[in-house]
Amino acid sequence: MQDARRALRNGLPQPADLFVGRDDELAAVSGLLARSQARLVTLTGPPGIGKTRLAIACAAAYAEHSGCAAVFVDLAPVRDPALVMAELSQAVGVEPRGGTDLLGQLAAAVGSEDRLVVLDNCEHLLAAAPDVGQVLTACPRLRMLATSRERLRLSAEQEFPVPPLAMPASADVADLGGLAVNPSVALLLDRARRANPGFDLTSANAPLLATACIRLEGLPLAIELAAARLKVLTPGELVSRLGSRMEVLAGSTRDVPARQRALRSAIAWSYELLDSRERALFRRLSVFAGGWTLADAASVCGVAAGEVLAAVESLLEKSLIRRLPGDEETSEFSMLESLREFAAEQLASHAETGQTLARHATHYAGLAAQFEAAIGLPEERAWVLRAGRHQADLRAALDHCLVARQVARALSLAAALGWYHYTRGDLGHGQALVDAVLPLAMGKDSSAADGDGATRGGLDGVLIVAGILAWATGDAGRAQALLLQALERSTGRDDMRRAAIACAFLGHVARAGGAWDASAEWHQRAEAGFRKGGNTQGVAWARHDLGLLARDRGDLDNAAELLRASLRDFRDLDYPWAVAWSAWGLGTTLSAQGRLDKARPLLAEALQIYTGVNDPRGVAQCQEALAYVASEQAHYESAARLTGAAAALRARVAARPPDAEQARISAVERVLAQALGPGDADWLIHAGRTMPAQQAVDLAMAVVSGAAPGDPDRPEVIPLTPRERQVVALVASGRTNRQIGRVLGISEKTTEVHLHHVMSKLDVRSRAEVAAWAVTQQLSASPR
């Protein structure tokens, strides 16, 4: 423990454990201390972020590097700001004497000697900050490293916000070596081993430990307290209990301050330093499930618009909330989940939960109504992006309205959320939300059908979104019934926007069933409605829809012309998701014309957009289209894997392909069966189903570039039977012939025969060579 030895040689606390996961922060703060103008560096951050531990390590490293003396002043027990000077003086060896110039004594004691003073826990003594400033002025060779949940606001101060520890990504779980050195996981492992020396990272517990670190948001105190629980709890039990982290994250170590023995105590220390107005806002902010703006906070928390900026700024300065990166137009903020849980406890204890949740639901229902009113219009894009950022709060508001049976608000929220999930290809989730609301609105005791204008409009919006989702999930009969009902209601209320949208999707329903003429009539009626309403985006969608209809009925030249026009329109409107739809439609049309070189870049553009906005249905469409391209170029292995990957994505989000698209998929599958043989084609499609998502996207892009694996210039697929592939996979798993026979339900002798055939086909002589080939083919040991 090098940092402990450093600390012992100075007047610093001696750490009892390893300093883990802060190499970047240690280097950054050490660099600040080395700068001549940085006389005071203040480490700020929320409770439990590890400010004190980082300060001790930085001070020890700086003292060793510079040769100066370092001392540590713990201000946590000090309650009177007037006593800070006395504590600082004693730390540097000056005994305060009454009636004397303490500042002068300090200056004389320090003199020309370089010194570093660590002032720990300054947040409750900020009134003493001017005295600290005077000390810095009187002692030019003195440097200070302070820790505080709020900066001291001195001219000599350089603030360093301490970030959470880096957390693992989902892809890191497969690499145990890489996962073990992730800062959050490394801290968890080190502290777990102190309580349980036999604890180790394994492939079985790796996902659970990674999940724990992510759930704890990289907060060092929370991770250390959780690690101590691993002496009693399994990783799975720990993760399952983190829903009530305040109860779980409490320790029993006797030689640490009480505020560091439990997460609740650490947060309570900061909460008690707030004034009554700040406490009320902090409590009420706990109802937000995700990020929020100043306007959101004012509306939900009952703060006057003119006061919310100062109140939020104060909590931000005190490290109790954080500003989110990314949005350059409107500032957004959030709260660490640990702080949110504590704040929610306080909200409940003040009997404010019900009224705050009601304001929250009212606020987000209003936003949802504005979003639904923008569906089909050029303003839709901005609202979709906003809904993505606030999806968790919209859902929480919907849950509240369903319980409270607030039908009008529930309708607005369900329509907005349903459309958002449709644009993100998450069809099953969107359908579940609208299905939860429709019975409430359509029941015999409901007045939604003939309520006020807002309620009737909300019902119309939900009927349309429900019909769209039913069409997208393959329930054409239900889709038609819902959309016809929505059309009748919208037409009766002279609502051109909703009526045109209903017509457009009735056209899709008809096209999916092969009713070409009816589809054309619906789409033309939709286009007329969009034009009458001056809706440029709607007109672009009508061209797109008519283009898909022309493609499916075989009028490829007209289809290409219409889809090019819609693509141009959507580019002008700067709506990437719509661009992807037209690029995909045009790409599939050009593919059908045999113009693969023109089709590939369009399909690549669509795939990149769908991947960027996380639309799995769109990704699946592009993978299917590129599987067709690959099969046309005799790249059968790539085509088969992409076909399987697309099928898996569609199944995950309940996105059943329309009949015309299913016909194209089936045609590709027939080509693959003929070219590869039914067994190999099926096996490769199955392999595609289990392919990691990013790997499948990479394969699709490789088809675009002409460098896809499995192409004719690569080794051909070895014609093993499905049973032989099972044997190969089990050999690679290390099983004997007898064990393989038991797994597959065949005799040991039959296993030997299969293995002999495999070796002959692969032209190898040993089980090791068979196993090596299995690895290159990504064969799984699971029997099919």
mmCIF file of N, CA and C in Angstrom, residues 69-169:
data_model
loop_
_atom_site.group_PDB
_atom_site.id
_atom_site.type_symbol
_atom_site.label_atom_id
_atom_site.label_comp_id
_atom_site.label_asym_id
_atom_site.label_seq_id
_atom_site.Cartn_x
_atom_site.Cartn_y
_atom_site.Cartn_z
ATOM 1 N N ALA A 69 6.198 19.172 3.491
ATOM 2 C CA ALA A 69 5.430 18.567 4.571
ATOM 3 C C ALA A 69 3.948 18.666 4.240
ATOM 4 N N ALA A 70 3.194 17.653 4.633
ATOM 5 C CA ALA A 70 1.755 17.642 4.400
ATOM 6 C C ALA A 70 1.043 17.326 5.705
ATOM 7 N N VAL A 71 -0.025 18.048 5.992
ATOM 8 C CA VAL A 71 -0.798 17.804 7.208
ATOM 9 C C VAL A 71 -2.276 17.690 6.844
ATOM 10 N N PHE A 72 -3.022 17.055 7.729
ATOM 11 C CA PHE A 72 -4.430 16.762 7.473
ATOM 12 C C PHE A 72 -5.269 17.367 8.588
ATOM 13 N N VAL A 73 -6.297 18.120 8.225
ATOM 14 C CA VAL A 73 -7.192 18.740 9.191
ATOM 15 C C VAL A 73 -8.607 18.223 8.941
ATOM 16 N N ASP A 74 -9.114 17.431 9.876
ATOM 17 C CA ASP A 74 -10.476 16.912 9.759
ATOM 18 C C ASP A 74 -11.432 17.902 10.400
ATOM 19 N N LEU A 75 -12.226 18.543 9.557
ATOM 20 C CA LEU A 75 -13.139 19.579 10.053
ATOM 21 C C LEU A 75 -14.529 19.039 10.375
ATOM 22 N N ALA A 76 -14.758 17.736 10.176
ATOM 23 C CA ALA A 76 -16.091 17.191 10.409
ATOM 24 C C ALA A 76 -16.585 17.421 11.838
ATOM 25 N N PRO A 77 -15.732 17.242 12.856
ATOM 26 C CA PRO A 77 -16.242 17.444 14.223
ATOM 27 C C PRO A 77 -16.415 18.907 14.608
ATOM 28 N N VAL A 78 -15.872 19.835 13.823
ATOM 29 C CA VAL A 78 -15.902 21.257 14.161
ATOM 30 C C VAL A 78 -17.266 21.826 13.778
ATOM 31 N N ARG A 79 -17.893 22.516 14.682
ATOM 32 C CA ARG A 79 -19.219 23.070 14.404
ATOM 33 C C ARG A 79 -19.212 24.588 14.261
ATOM 34 N N ASP A 80 -18.205 25.263 14.820
ATOM 35 C CA ASP A 80 -18.149 26.721 14.813
ATOM 36 C C ASP A 80 -17.122 27.182 13.780
ATOM 37 N N PRO A 81 -17.534 27.944 12.755
ATOM 38 C CA PRO A 81 -16.574 28.421 11.760
ATOM 39 C C PRO A 81 -15.419 29.205 12.369
ATOM 40 N N ALA A 82 -15.641 29.816 13.507
ATOM 41 C CA ALA A 82 -14.585 30.602 14.136
ATOM 42 C C ALA A 82 -13.430 29.733 14.616
ATOM 43 N N LEU A 83 -13.646 28.448 14.755
ATOM 44 C CA LEU A 83 -12.607 27.555 15.259
ATOM 45 C C LEU A 83 -11.730 26.959 14.150
ATOM 46 N N VAL A 84 -12.070 27.232 12.893
ATOM 47 C CA VAL A 84 -11.306 26.645 11.790
ATOM 48 C C VAL A 84 -9.850 27.111 11.830
ATOM 49 N N MET A 85 -9.616 28.401 12.096
ATOM 50 C CA MET A 85 -8.249 28.921 12.154
ATOM 51 C C MET A 85 -7.445 28.231 13.240
ATOM 52 N N ALA A 86 -8.091 27.969 14.369
ATOM 53 C CA ALA A 86 -7.381 27.296 15.464
ATOM 54 C C ALA A 86 -7.018 25.869 15.063
ATOM 55 N N GLU A 87 -7.927 25.167 14.405
ATOM 56 C CA GLU A 87 -7.641 23.798 13.968
ATOM 57 C C GLU A 87 -6.494 23.775 12.957
ATOM 58 N N LEU A 88 -6.514 24.727 12.040
ATOM 59 C CA LEU A 88 -5.463 24.794 11.029
ATOM 60 C C LEU A 88 -4.119 25.107 11.693
ATOM 61 N N SER A 89 -4.133 26.020 12.640
ATOM 62 C CA SER A 89 -2.887 26.404 13.325
ATOM 63 C C SER A 89 -2.282 25.224 14.071
ATOM 64 N N GLN A 90 -3.107 24.496 14.794
ATOM 65 C CA GLN A 90 -2.608 23.341 15.528
ATOM 66 C C GLN A 90 -2.009 22.302 14.589
ATOM 67 N N ALA A 91 -2.595 22.152 13.405
ATOM 68 C CA ALA A 91 -2.102 21.155 12.460
ATOM 69 C C ALA A 91 -0.697 21.476 11.969
ATOM 70 N N VAL A 92 -0.360 22.776 11.865
ATOM 71 C CA VAL A 92 0.976 23.147 11.390
ATOM 72 C C VAL A 92 1.925 23.443 12.546
ATOM 73 N N GLY A 93 1.486 23.150 13.789
ATOM 74 C CA GLY A 93 2.379 23.254 14.940
ATOM 75 C C GLY A 93 2.315 24.552 15.705
ATOM 76 N N VAL A 94 1.283 25.347 15.478
ATOM 77 C CA VAL A 94 1.130 26.603 16.208
ATOM 78 C C VAL A 94 0.063 26.412 17.274
ATOM 79 N N GLU A 95 0.387 26.639 18.512
ATOM 80 C CA GLU A 95 -0.582 26.531 19.606
ATOM 81 C C GLU A 95 -1.245 27.875 19.801
ATOM 82 N N PRO A 96 -2.546 27.989 19.497
ATOM 83 C CA PRO A 96 -3.213 29.295 19.628
ATOM 84 C C PRO A 96 -3.132 29.829 21.058
ATOM 85 N N ARG A 97 -2.841 31.136 21.135
ATOM 86 C CA ARG A 97 -2.815 31.794 22.443
ATOM 87 C C ARG A 97 -3.778 32.973 22.402
ATOM 88 N N GLY A 98 -4.545 33.124 23.441
ATOM 89 C CA GLY A 98 -5.545 34.179 23.474
ATOM 90 C C GLY A 98 -4.914 35.551 23.383
ATOM 91 N N GLY A 99 -5.581 36.446 22.659
ATOM 92 C CA GLY A 99 -5.114 37.819 22.538
ATOM 93 C C GLY A 99 -3.946 37.989 21.591
ATOM 94 N N THR A 100 -3.613 36.987 20.832
ATOM 95 C CA THR A 100 -2.483 37.101 19.910
ATOM 96 C C THR A 100 -2.992 37.068 18.474
ATOM 97 N N ASP A 101 -2.119 37.501 17.576
ATOM 98 C CA ASP A 101 -2.442 37.524 16.146
ATOM 99 C C ASP A 101 -2.221 36.127 15.580
ATOM 100 N N LEU A 102 -3.292 35.343 15.496
ATOM 101 C CA LEU A 102 -3.166 33.951 15.048
ATOM 102 C C LEU A 102 -2.675 33.875 13.605
ATOM 103 N N LEU A 103 -3.139 34.793 12.755
ATOM 104 C CA LEU A 103 -2.703 34.793 11.366
ATOM 105 C C LEU A 103 -1.206 35.075 11.282
ATOM 106 N N GLY A 104 -0.760 36.009 12.106
ATOM 107 C CA GLY A 104 0.674 36.311 12.117
ATOM 108 C C GLY A 104 1.493 35.133 12.612
ATOM 109 N N GLN A 105 0.985 34.443 13.633
ATOM 110 C CA GLN A 105 1.687 33.259 14.128
ATOM 111 C C GLN A 105 1.782 32.188 13.035
ATOM 112 N N LEU A 106 0.706 32.015 12.321
ATOM 113 C CA LEU A 106 0.707 31.030 11.235
ATOM 114 C C LEU A 106 1.738 31.386 10.174
ATOM 115 N N ALA A 107 1.758 32.651 9.772
ATOM 116 C CA ALA A 107 2.697 33.095 8.747
ATOM 117 C C ALA A 107 4.126 32.894 9.199
ATOM 118 N N ALA A 108 4.387 33.194 10.483
ATOM 119 C CA ALA A 108 5.746 33.032 11.007
ATOM 120 C C ALA A 108 6.139 31.562 11.069
ATOM 121 N N ALA A 109 5.174 30.702 11.445
ATOM 122 C CA ALA A 109 5.479 29.268 11.581
ATOM 123 C C ALA A 109 5.747 28.626 10.229
ATOM 124 N N VAL A 110 4.955 29.017 9.239
ATOM 125 C CA VAL A 110 5.151 28.438 7.920
ATOM 126 C C VAL A 110 6.373 29.038 7.241
ATOM 127 N N GLY A 111 6.500 30.362 7.350
ATOM 128 C CA GLY A 111 7.666 31.046 6.800
ATOM 129 C C GLY A 111 7.864 30.750 5.329
ATOM 130 N N SER A 112 9.078 30.413 4.987
ATOM 131 C CA SER A 112 9.425 30.150 3.586
ATOM 132 C C SER A 112 9.363 28.658 3.253
ATOM 133 N N GLU A 113 8.810 27.884 4.167
ATOM 134 C CA GLU A 113 8.757 26.433 3.970
ATOM 135 C C GLU A 113 7.535 26.061 3.126
ATOM 136 N N ASP A 114 7.757 25.163 2.149
ATOM 137 C CA ASP A 114 6.636 24.656 1.366
ATOM 138 C C ASP A 114 5.814 23.696 2.213
ATOM 139 N N ARG A 115 4.513 23.926 2.225
ATOM 140 C CA ARG A 115 3.631 23.044 2.986
ATOM 141 C C ARG A 115 2.341 22.805 2.213
ATOM 142 N N LEU A 116 1.762 21.644 2.485
ATOM 143 C CA LEU A 116 0.451 21.308 1.924
ATOM 144 C C LEU A 116 -0.467 20.953 3.081
ATOM 145 N N VAL A 117 -1.603 21.633 3.138
ATOM 146 C CA VAL A 117 -2.604 21.371 4.175
ATOM 147 C C VAL A 117 -3.854 20.807 3.507
ATOM 148 N N VAL A 118 -4.314 19.656 4.010
ATOM 149 C CA VAL A 118 -5.562 19.074 3.548
ATOM 150 C C VAL A 118 -6.666 19.481 4.512
ATOM 151 N N LEU A 119 -7.643 20.213 4.010
ATOM 152 C CA LEU A 119 -8.815 20.594 4.801
ATOM 153 C C LEU A 119 -9.965 19.687 4.384
ATOM 154 N N ASP A 120 -10.323 18.763 5.252
ATOM 155 C CA ASP A 120 -11.322 17.758 4.901
ATOM 156 C C ASP A 120 -12.687 18.108 5.479
ATOM 157 N N ASN A 121 -13.739 18.002 4.661
ATOM 158 C CA ASN A 121 -15.134 18.243 5.071
ATOM 159 C C ASN A 121 -15.367 19.706 5.430
ATOM 160 N N CYS A 122 -15.333 20.542 4.400
ATOM 161 C CA CYS A 122 -15.499 21.985 4.622
ATOM 162 C C CYS A 122 -16.940 22.460 4.452
ATOM 163 N N GLU A 123 -17.823 21.598 3.961
ATOM 164 C CA GLU A 123 -19.123 22.076 3.493
ATOM 165 C C GLU A 123 -19.981 22.734 4.568
ATOM 166 N N HIS A 124 -19.792 22.365 5.826
ATOM 167 C CA HIS A 124 -20.623 22.940 6.882
ATOM 168 C C HIS A 124 -19.973 24.152 7.536
ATOM 169 N N LEU A 125 -18.788 24.553 7.052
ATOM 170 C CA LEU A 125 -18.031 25.660 7.653
ATOM 171 C C LEU A 125 -17.655 26.698 6.609
ATOM 172 N N LEU A 126 -18.519 26.891 5.615
ATOM 173 C CA LEU A 126 -18.174 27.792 4.524
ATOM 174 C C LEU A 126 -18.044 29.236 4.987
ATOM 175 N N ALA A 127 -18.618 29.567 6.112
ATOM 176 C CA ALA A 127 -18.475 30.923 6.634
ATOM 177 C C ALA A 127 -17.018 31.231 6.990
ATOM 178 N N ALA A 128 -16.200 30.175 7.173
ATOM 179 C CA ALA A 128 -14.781 30.374 7.496
ATOM 180 C C ALA A 128 -13.918 30.515 6.248
ATOM 181 N N ALA A 129 -14.518 30.449 5.070
ATOM 182 C CA ALA A 129 -13.741 30.512 3.831
ATOM 183 C C ALA A 129 -12.897 31.787 3.728
ATOM 184 N N PRO A 130 -13.414 32.976 4.114
ATOM 185 C CA PRO A 130 -12.571 34.175 4.045
ATOM 186 C C PRO A 130 -11.301 34.047 4.898
ATOM 187 N N ASP A 131 -11.392 33.378 6.048
ATOM 188 C CA ASP A 131 -10.203 33.182 6.875
ATOM 189 C C ASP A 131 -9.176 32.323 6.146
ATOM 190 N N VAL A 132 -9.671 31.293 5.439
ATOM 191 C CA VAL A 132 -8.766 30.443 4.658
ATOM 192 C C VAL A 132 -8.073 31.271 3.580
ATOM 193 N N GLY A 133 -8.830 32.156 2.941
ATOM 194 C CA GLY A 133 -8.244 33.029 1.932
ATOM 195 C C GLY A 133 -7.157 33.914 2.503
ATOM 196 N N GLN A 134 -7.366 34.433 3.724
ATOM 197 C CA GLN A 134 -6.351 35.275 4.359
ATOM 198 C C GLN A 134 -5.087 34.480 4.657
ATOM 199 N N VAL A 135 -5.241 33.226 5.061
ATOM 200 C CA VAL A 135 -4.080 32.374 5.326
ATOM 201 C C VAL A 135 -3.267 32.179 4.051
ATOM 202 N N LEU A 136 -3.937 31.933 2.954
ATOM 203 C CA LEU A 136 -3.232 31.747 1.689
ATOM 204 C C LEU A 136 -2.470 33.007 1.286
ATOM 205 N N THR A 137 -3.066 34.177 1.553
ATOM 206 C CA THR A 137 -2.401 35.432 1.216
ATOM 207 C C THR A 137 -1.180 35.659 2.112
ATOM 208 N N ALA A 138 -1.322 35.341 3.396
ATOM 209 C CA ALA A 138 -0.231 35.580 4.355
ATOM 210 C C ALA A 138 0.880 34.545 4.235
ATOM 211 N N CYS A 139 0.602 33.387 3.690
ATOM 212 C CA CYS A 139 1.585 32.294 3.604
ATOM 213 C C CYS A 139 1.770 31.901 2.138
ATOM 214 N N PRO A 140 2.606 32.603 1.377
ATOM 215 C CA PRO A 140 2.706 32.369 -0.069
ATOM 216 C C PRO A 140 3.289 31.018 -0.446
ATOM 217 N N ARG A 141 3.945 30.299 0.510
ATOM 218 C CA ARG A 141 4.487 28.976 0.182
ATOM 219 C C ARG A 141 3.545 27.855 0.601
ATOM 220 N N LEU A 142 2.380 28.232 1.075
ATOM 221 C CA LEU A 142 1.406 27.252 1.550
ATOM 222 C C LEU A 142 0.409 26.915 0.432
ATOM 223 N N ARG A 143 0.111 25.611 0.305
ATOM 224 C CA ARG A 143 -0.939 25.148 -0.604
ATOM 225 C C ARG A 143 -1.985 24.406 0.204
ATOM 226 N N MET A 144 -3.193 24.430 -0.290
ATOM 227 C CA MET A 144 -4.279 23.721 0.384
ATOM 228 C C MET A 144 -5.023 22.823 -0.593
ATOM 229 N N LEU A 145 -5.388 21.658 -0.100
ATOM 230 C CA LEU A 145 -6.241 20.716 -0.832
ATOM 231 C C LEU A 145 -7.465 20.483 0.039
ATOM 232 N N ALA A 146 -8.600 20.977 -0.406
ATOM 233 C CA ALA A 146 -9.820 20.906 0.402
ATOM 234 C C ALA A 146 -10.783 19.886 -0.190
ATOM 235 N N THR A 147 -11.613 19.304 0.683
ATOM 236 C CA THR A 147 -12.735 18.488 0.231
ATOM 237 C C THR A 147 -14.013 19.125 0.752
ATOM 238 N N SER A 148 -15.005 19.205 -0.120
ATOM 239 C CA SER A 148 -16.257 19.851 0.266
ATOM 240 C C SER A 148 -17.333 19.445 -0.720
ATOM 241 N N ARG A 149 -18.542 19.356 -0.250
ATOM 242 C CA ARG A 149 -19.641 19.089 -1.167
ATOM 243 C C ARG A 149 -20.061 20.349 -1.901
ATOM 244 N N GLU A 150 -19.434 21.467 -1.534
ATOM 245 C CA GLU A 150 -19.684 22.747 -2.194
ATOM 246 C C GLU A 150 -18.366 23.512 -2.213
ATOM 247 N N ARG A 151 -18.084 24.205 -3.311
ATOM 248 C CA ARG A 151 -16.816 24.932 -3.399
ATOM 249 C C ARG A 151 -16.780 26.081 -2.397
ATOM 250 N N LEU A 152 -15.552 26.536 -2.062
ATOM 251 C CA LEU A 152 -15.377 27.577 -1.046
ATOM 252 C C LEU A 152 -15.601 28.971 -1.610
ATOM 253 N N ARG A 153 -15.545 29.128 -2.918
ATOM 254 C CA ARG A 153 -15.766 30.398 -3.604
ATOM 255 C C ARG A 153 -14.711 31.433 -3.233
ATOM 256 N N LEU A 154 -13.465 31.030 -3.328
ATOM 257 C CA LEU A 154 -12.334 31.932 -3.124
ATOM 258 C C LEU A 154 -11.639 32.162 -4.452
ATOM 259 N N SER A 155 -11.022 33.341 -4.600
ATOM 260 C CA SER A 155 -10.392 33.676 -5.882
ATOM 261 C C SER A 155 -9.212 32.769 -6.196
ATOM 262 N N ALA A 156 -8.555 32.234 -5.174
ATOM 263 C CA ALA A 156 -7.400 31.360 -5.399
ATOM 264 C C ALA A 156 -7.806 29.916 -5.652
ATOM 265 N N GLU A 157 -9.113 29.636 -5.679
ATOM 266 C CA GLU A 157 -9.604 28.260 -5.697
ATOM 267 C C GLU A 157 -9.676 27.689 -7.106
ATOM 268 N N GLN A 158 -9.256 26.436 -7.230
ATOM 269 C CA GLN A 158 -9.445 25.636 -8.444
ATOM 270 C C GLN A 158 -10.316 24.441 -8.062
ATOM 271 N N GLU A 159 -11.523 24.396 -8.588
ATOM 272 C CA GLU A 159 -12.431 23.294 -8.242
ATOM 273 C C GLU A 159 -12.124 22.080 -9.101
ATOM 274 N N PHE A 160 -12.203 20.885 -8.483
ATOM 275 C CA PHE A 160 -12.074 19.623 -9.211
ATOM 276 C C PHE A 160 -13.265 18.750 -8.825
ATOM 277 N N PRO A 161 -14.310 18.673 -9.671
ATOM 278 C CA PRO A 161 -15.455 17.794 -9.367
ATOM 279 C C PRO A 161 -15.021 16.331 -9.475
ATOM 280 N N VAL A 162 -15.182 15.580 -8.413
ATOM 281 C CA VAL A 162 -14.782 14.171 -8.407
ATOM 282 C C VAL A 162 -15.888 13.346 -9.065
ATOM 283 N N PRO A 163 -15.575 12.655 -10.140
ATOM 284 C CA PRO A 163 -16.614 11.881 -10.835
ATOM 285 C C PRO A 163 -16.820 10.525 -10.179
ATOM 286 N N PRO A 164 -17.914 9.845 -10.481
ATOM 287 C CA PRO A 164 -18.055 8.443 -10.050
ATOM 288 C C PRO A 164 -16.961 7.600 -10.691
ATOM 289 N N LEU A 165 -16.712 6.438 -10.112
ATOM 290 C CA LEU A 165 -15.781 5.501 -10.722
ATOM 291 C C LEU A 165 -16.339 5.023 -12.063
ATOM 292 N N ALA A 166 -15.437 4.789 -12.996
ATOM 293 C CA ALA A 166 -15.876 4.259 -14.289
ATOM 294 C C ALA A 166 -16.573 2.919 -14.086
ATOM 295 N N MET A 167 -17.687 2.723 -14.790
ATOM 296 C CA MET A 167 -18.488 1.501 -14.651
ATOM 297 C C MET A 167 -18.320 0.615 -15.874
ATOM 298 N N PRO A 168 -18.539 -0.672 -15.719
ATOM 299 C CA PRO A 168 -18.366 -1.579 -16.867
ATOM 300 C C PRO A 168 -19.496 -1.429 -17.865
ATOM 301 N N ALA A 169 -19.182 -1.719 -19.123
ATOM 302 C CA ALA A 169 -20.201 -1.807 -20.168
ATOM 303 C C ALA A 169 -20.631 -3.258 -20.287
#
